[in-house]
Coordinates of C-alpha atoms in Angstrom, one line a residue:
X1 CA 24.1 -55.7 -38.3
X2 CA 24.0 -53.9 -34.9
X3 CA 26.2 -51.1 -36.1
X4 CA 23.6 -51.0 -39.0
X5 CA 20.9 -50.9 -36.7
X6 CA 22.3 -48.4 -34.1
X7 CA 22.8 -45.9 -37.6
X8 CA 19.4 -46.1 -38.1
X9 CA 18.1 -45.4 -35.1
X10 CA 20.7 -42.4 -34.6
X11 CA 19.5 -41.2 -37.9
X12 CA 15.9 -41.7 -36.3
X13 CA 16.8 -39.6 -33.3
X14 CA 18.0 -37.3 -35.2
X15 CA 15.5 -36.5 -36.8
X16 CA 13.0 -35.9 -34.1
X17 CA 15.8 -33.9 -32.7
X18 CA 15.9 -31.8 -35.3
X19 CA 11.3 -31.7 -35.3
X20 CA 11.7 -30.5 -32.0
X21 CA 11.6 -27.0 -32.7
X22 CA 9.3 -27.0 -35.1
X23 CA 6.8 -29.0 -33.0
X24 CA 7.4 -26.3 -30.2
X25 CA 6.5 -23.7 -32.2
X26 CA 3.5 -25.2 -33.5
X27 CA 1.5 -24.4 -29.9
X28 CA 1.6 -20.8 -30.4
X29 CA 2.0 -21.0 -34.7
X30 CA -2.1 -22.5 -33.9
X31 CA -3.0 -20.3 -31.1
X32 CA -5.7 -19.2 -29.9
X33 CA -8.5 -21.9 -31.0
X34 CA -10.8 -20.6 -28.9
X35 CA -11.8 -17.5 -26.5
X36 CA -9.0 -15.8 -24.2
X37 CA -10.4 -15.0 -20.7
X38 CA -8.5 -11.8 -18.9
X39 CA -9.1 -11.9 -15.6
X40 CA -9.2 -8.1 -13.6
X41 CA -9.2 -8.8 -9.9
X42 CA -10.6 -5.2 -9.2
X43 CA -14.3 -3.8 -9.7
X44 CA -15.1 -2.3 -13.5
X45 CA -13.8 1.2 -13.6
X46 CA -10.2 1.5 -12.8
X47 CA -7.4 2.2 -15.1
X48 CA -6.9 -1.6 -14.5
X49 CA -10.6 -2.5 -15.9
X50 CA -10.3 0.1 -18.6
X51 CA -7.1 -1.2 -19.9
X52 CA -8.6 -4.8 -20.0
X53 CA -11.0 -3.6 -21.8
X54 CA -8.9 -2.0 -24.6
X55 CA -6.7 -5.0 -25.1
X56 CA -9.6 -7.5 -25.0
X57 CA -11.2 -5.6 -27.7
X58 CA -8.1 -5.4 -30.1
X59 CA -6.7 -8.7 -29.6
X60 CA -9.7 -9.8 -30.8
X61 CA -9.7 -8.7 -33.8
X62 CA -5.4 -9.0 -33.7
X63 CA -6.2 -13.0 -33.2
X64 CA -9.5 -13.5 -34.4
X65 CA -11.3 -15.2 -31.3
X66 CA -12.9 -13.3 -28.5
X67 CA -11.6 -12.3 -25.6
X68 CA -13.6 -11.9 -22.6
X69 CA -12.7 -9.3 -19.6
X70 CA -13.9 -11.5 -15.9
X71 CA -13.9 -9.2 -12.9
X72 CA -13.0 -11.1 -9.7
X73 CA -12.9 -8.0 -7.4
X74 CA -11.5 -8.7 -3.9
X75 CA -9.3 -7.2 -1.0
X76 CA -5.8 -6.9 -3.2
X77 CA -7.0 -8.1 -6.3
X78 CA -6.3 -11.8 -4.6
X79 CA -8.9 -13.3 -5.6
X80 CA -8.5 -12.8 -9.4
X81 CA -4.2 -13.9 -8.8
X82 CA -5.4 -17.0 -7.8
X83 CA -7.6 -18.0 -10.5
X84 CA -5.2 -16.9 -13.3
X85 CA -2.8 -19.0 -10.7
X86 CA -4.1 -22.1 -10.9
X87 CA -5.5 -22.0 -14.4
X88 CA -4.4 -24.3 -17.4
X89 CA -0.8 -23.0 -18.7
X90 CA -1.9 -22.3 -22.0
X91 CA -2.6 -19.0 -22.7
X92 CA -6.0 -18.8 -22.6
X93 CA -6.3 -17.2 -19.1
X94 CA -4.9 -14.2 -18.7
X95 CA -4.2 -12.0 -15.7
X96 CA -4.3 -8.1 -16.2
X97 CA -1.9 -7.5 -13.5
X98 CA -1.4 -4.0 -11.5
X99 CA 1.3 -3.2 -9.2
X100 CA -0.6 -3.9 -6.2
X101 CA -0.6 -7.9 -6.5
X102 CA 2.5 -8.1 -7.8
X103 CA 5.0 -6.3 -6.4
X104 CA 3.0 -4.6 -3.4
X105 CA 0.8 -7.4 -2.0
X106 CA 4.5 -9.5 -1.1
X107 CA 5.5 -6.5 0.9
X108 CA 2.3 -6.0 2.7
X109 CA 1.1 -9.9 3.4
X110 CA 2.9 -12.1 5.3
X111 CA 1.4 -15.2 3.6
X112 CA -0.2 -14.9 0.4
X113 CA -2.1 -18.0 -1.7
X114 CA 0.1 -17.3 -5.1
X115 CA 3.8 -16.1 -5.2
X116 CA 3.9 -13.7 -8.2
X117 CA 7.2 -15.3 -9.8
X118 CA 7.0 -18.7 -9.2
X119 CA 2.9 -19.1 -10.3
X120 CA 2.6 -16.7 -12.9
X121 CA 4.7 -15.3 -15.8
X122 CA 5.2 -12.4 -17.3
X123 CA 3.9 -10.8 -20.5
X124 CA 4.2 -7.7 -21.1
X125 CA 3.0 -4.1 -19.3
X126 CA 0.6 -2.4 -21.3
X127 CA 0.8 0.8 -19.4
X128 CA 2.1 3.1 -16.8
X129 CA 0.3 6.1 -15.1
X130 CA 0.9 8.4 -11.9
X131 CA -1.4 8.5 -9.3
X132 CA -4.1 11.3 -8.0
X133 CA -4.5 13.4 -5.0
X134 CA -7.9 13.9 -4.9
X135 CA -10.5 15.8 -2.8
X136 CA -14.3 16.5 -3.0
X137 CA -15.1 19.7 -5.2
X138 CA -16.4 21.8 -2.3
X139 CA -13.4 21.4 -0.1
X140 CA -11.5 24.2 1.6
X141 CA -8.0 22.6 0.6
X142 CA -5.8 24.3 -2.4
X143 CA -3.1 22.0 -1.9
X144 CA -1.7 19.3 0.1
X145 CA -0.4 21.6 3.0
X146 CA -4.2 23.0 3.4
X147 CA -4.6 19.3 3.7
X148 CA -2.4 18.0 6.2
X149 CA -3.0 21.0 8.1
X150 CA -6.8 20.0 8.2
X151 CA -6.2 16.2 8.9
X152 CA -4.0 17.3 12.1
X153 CA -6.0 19.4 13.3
X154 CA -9.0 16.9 13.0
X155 CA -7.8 13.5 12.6
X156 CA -10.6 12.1 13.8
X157 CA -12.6 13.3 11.2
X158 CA -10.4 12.6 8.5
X159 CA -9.7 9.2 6.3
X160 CA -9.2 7.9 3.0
X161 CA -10.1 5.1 0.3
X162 CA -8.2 2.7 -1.5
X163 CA -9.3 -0.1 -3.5
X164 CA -5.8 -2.4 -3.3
X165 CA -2.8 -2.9 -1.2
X166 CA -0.2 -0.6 -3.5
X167 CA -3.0 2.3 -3.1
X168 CA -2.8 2.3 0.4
X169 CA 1.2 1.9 0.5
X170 CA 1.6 4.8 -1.5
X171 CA -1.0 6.8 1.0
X172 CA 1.0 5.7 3.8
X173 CA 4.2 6.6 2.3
X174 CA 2.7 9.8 1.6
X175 CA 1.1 10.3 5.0
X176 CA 4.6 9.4 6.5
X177 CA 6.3 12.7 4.0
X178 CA 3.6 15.3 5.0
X179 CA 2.3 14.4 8.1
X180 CA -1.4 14.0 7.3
X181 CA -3.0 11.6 9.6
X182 CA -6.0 10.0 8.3
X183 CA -7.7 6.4 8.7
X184 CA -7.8 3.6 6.2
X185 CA -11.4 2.6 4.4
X186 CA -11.2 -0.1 2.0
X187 CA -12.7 -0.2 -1.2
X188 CA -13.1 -3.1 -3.8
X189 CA -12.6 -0.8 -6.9
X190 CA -11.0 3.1 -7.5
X191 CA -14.3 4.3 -9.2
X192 CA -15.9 2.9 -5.5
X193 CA -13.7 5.1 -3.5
X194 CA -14.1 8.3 -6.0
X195 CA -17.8 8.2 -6.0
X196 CA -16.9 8.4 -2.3
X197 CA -14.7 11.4 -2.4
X198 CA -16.7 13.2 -4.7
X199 CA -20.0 12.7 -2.7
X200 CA -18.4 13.7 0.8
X201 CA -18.1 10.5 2.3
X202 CA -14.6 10.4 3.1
X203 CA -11.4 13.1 3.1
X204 CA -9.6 12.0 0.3
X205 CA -7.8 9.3 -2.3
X206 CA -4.7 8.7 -3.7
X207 CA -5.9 7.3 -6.9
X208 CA -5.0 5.8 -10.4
X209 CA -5.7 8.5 -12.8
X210 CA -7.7 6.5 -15.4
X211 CA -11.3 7.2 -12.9
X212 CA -9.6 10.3 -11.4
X213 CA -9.5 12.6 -14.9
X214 CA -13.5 12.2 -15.6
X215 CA -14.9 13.3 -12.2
X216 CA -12.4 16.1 -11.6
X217 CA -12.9 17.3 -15.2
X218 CA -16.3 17.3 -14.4
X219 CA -16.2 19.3 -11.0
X220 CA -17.4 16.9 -8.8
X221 CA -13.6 16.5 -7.5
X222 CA -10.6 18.2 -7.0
X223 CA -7.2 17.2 -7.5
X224 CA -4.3 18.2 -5.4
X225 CA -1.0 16.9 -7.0
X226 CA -0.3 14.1 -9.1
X227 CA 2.6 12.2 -8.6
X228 CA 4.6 11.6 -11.7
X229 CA 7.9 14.0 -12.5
X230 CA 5.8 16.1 -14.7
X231 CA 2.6 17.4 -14.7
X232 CA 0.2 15.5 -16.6
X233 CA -1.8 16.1 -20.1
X234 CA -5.2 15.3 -19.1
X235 CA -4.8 17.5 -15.6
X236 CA -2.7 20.1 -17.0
X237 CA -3.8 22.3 -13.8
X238 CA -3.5 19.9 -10.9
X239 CA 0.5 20.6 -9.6
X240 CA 3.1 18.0 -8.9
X241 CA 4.2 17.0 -5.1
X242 CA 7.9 17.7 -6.3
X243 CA 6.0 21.6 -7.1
X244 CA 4.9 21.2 -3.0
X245 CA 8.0 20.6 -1.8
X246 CA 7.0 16.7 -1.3
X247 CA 9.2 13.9 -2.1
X248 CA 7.1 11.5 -4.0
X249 CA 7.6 10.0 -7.4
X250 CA 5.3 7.0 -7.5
X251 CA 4.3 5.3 -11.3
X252 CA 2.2 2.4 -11.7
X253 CA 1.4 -0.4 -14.1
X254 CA -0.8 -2.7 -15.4
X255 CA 0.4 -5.8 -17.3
X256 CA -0.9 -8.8 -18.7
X257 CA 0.5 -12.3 -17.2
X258 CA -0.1 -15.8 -17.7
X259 CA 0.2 -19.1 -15.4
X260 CA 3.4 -20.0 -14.7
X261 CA 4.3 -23.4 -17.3
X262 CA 2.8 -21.3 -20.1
X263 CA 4.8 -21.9 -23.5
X264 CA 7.4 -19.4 -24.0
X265 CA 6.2 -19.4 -28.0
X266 CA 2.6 -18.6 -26.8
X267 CA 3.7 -16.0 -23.8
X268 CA 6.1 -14.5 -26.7
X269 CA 3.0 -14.5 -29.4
X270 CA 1.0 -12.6 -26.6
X271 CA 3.7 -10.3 -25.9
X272 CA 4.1 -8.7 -29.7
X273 CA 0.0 -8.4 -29.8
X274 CA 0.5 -6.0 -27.0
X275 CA 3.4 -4.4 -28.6
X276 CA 0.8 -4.1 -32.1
X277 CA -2.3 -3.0 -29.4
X278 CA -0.2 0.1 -27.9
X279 CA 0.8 1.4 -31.4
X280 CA -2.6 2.0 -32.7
X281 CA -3.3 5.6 -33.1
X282 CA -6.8 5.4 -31.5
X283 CA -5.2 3.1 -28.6
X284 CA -2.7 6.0 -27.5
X285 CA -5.5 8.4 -27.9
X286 CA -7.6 6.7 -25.3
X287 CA -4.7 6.3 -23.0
X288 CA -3.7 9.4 -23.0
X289 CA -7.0 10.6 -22.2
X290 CA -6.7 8.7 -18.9
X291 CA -3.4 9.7 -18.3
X292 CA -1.6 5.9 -19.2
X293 CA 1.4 6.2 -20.9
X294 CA 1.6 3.4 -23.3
X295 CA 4.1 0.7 -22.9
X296 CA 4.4 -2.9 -24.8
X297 CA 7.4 -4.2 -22.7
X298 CA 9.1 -7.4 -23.7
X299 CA 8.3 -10.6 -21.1
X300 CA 12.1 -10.1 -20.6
X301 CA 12.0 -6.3 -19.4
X302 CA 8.7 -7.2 -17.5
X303 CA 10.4 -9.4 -15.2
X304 CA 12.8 -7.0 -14.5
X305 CA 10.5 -4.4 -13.4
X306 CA 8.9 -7.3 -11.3
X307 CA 12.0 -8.4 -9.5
X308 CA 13.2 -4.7 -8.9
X309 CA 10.3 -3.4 -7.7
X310 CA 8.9 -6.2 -5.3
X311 CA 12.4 -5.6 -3.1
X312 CA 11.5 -2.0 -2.9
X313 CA 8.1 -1.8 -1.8
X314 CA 8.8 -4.5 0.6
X315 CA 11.9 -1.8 2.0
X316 CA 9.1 0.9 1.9
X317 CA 7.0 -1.6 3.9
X318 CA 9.0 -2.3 6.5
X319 CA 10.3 0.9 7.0
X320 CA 6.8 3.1 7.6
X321 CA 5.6 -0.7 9.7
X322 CA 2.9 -1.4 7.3
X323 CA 1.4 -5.0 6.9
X324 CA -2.6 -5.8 4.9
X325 CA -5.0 -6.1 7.9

């Protein structure tokens, strides 16, 4: 009788053992039931924002429920971290994550309210771009030695914008390989410290290309180097720093991640609709536009990128004495 009864519930275990997977795919097999939220911790405008906006718009009709872009602009993007942070680990918040408070706000802050890879995870990167050089229309610079050569000779008159943490690394870094001397003026968002540049209130910024390509298109700016390996297609005119003689190859990204405890099915499930989004003719057109290259990274080869890149930046940090005011 007990071996009987000690079959039966083996054969009972069993079977749940065997429901398990099903039953864990069934989460991300139903999802979404209801509205995804991406969260964009910088002002509307930036190659950040506009990205958001792209993916929120085809996922939406990828999934069939709406997805809402939130702007939570703050000092670093912290702000919006936090919320995607401590949000319900199910997929329906979403954080579209640049470099700067992932891999550049650990090298710069000392103590920060979220740890990138212990309270959120992954996804996948939706995009990479260079970054801008970029001075108001009317100035007497050609290129980045007319520059430096300015901000020495008046550095109290000269300073630029950034919007986030990794902007103002990469100025620093720069400042620190050409010898312009310039003070820091914090912006919430990139279009913020553009309008700024273009209008004459301050020297210059080092900027995402998405908002720097309309305004020097348009003549109201003037860009000085961009800093991928190759000049780019939407600024075929504006010079590399390699082309100057400057040691600089900076790339940035923006990627979606979710709260840390999110089901791997679900964070998977979110992962391919990026993969479909970056494929779409129209999608690639509009990114190229701005200057993105397109990406769709596994959650796999996104945490690599994470965990390499943190390390450096911190090096770079520590090295040029930088630390977030």
């Amino acid at each position: 009788m007990k071996r009987k009864l000690f079959v039966q519930t083996f054969a009972a275990a069993a079977l749940a053992a065997s429901a398990l997977p099903a039953l864990a795919q069934a989460p991300a097999a139903a999802f979404p039931t209801k509205p995804i939220r991406i969260i964009v911790g910088y002002a509307p405008g930036g190659a950040n924002d506009i990205l958001a906006r792209i993916v929120a718009q085809k996922m939406a009709e990828g999934l069939g429920k709406e997805v809402v872009v939130e702007n939570k602009p703050s000092t670093g993007a912290i702000v919006g971290s936090v919320a995607v942070a401590n949000a319900p680990a199910d997929g329906y918040t979403l954080l579209m994550g640049a470099s700067g408070p992932i891999v550049f706000n650990p090298a710069l802050y000392e103590r920060l309210p979220y740890n990138p890879t212990k309270d959120l995870v992954p996804v996948s990167i939706v995009g990479t771009f260079p970054l801008v050089l970029s001075v108001a229309a009317n100035a007497p610079f050609k290129n980045v030695a007319d520059l430096a050569a300015y901000t020495k000779a008046n550095p109290d008159k000269s300073n630029y914008g950034s919007s986030a943490a990794s902007f103002r690394l990469a100025t620093e870094l720069l400042k620190s390989k050409t010898g312009i001397r310039a003070e820091h003026i914090p912006y919430k968002g990139s279009m913020e410290s553009v309008n700024s540049v273009a209008s004459g209130q301050i020297t210059m910024t080092l900027v995402d290309s998405g908002p720097a390509v309309g305004p020097i298109k348009g003549g109201l700016m003037k860009g000085l180097a961009v800093t991928s390996p190759q000049r780019i297609a939407a600024l075929p005119d504006v010079p590399t720093m390699a082309e100057q003689g400057i040691d600089l190859n900076i790339q940035f990204w923006s990627g979606l991640l979710a709260p840390a405890g999110t089901p791997k099915a679900v964070v998977d499930k979110l992962a391919a609709e990026v993969q479909r989004i970056v494929k779409l003719p129209d999608v690639r057109a509009r990114m190229a536009s701005l200057a993105i290259d397109p990406a769709g990274t596994t959650p796999e080869e996104f945490a690599k990128v994470i965990a390499t890149e943190i390390p450096l930046w911190s090096g770079v940090a520590k090295a040029n004495n930088i630390k977030a005011d």
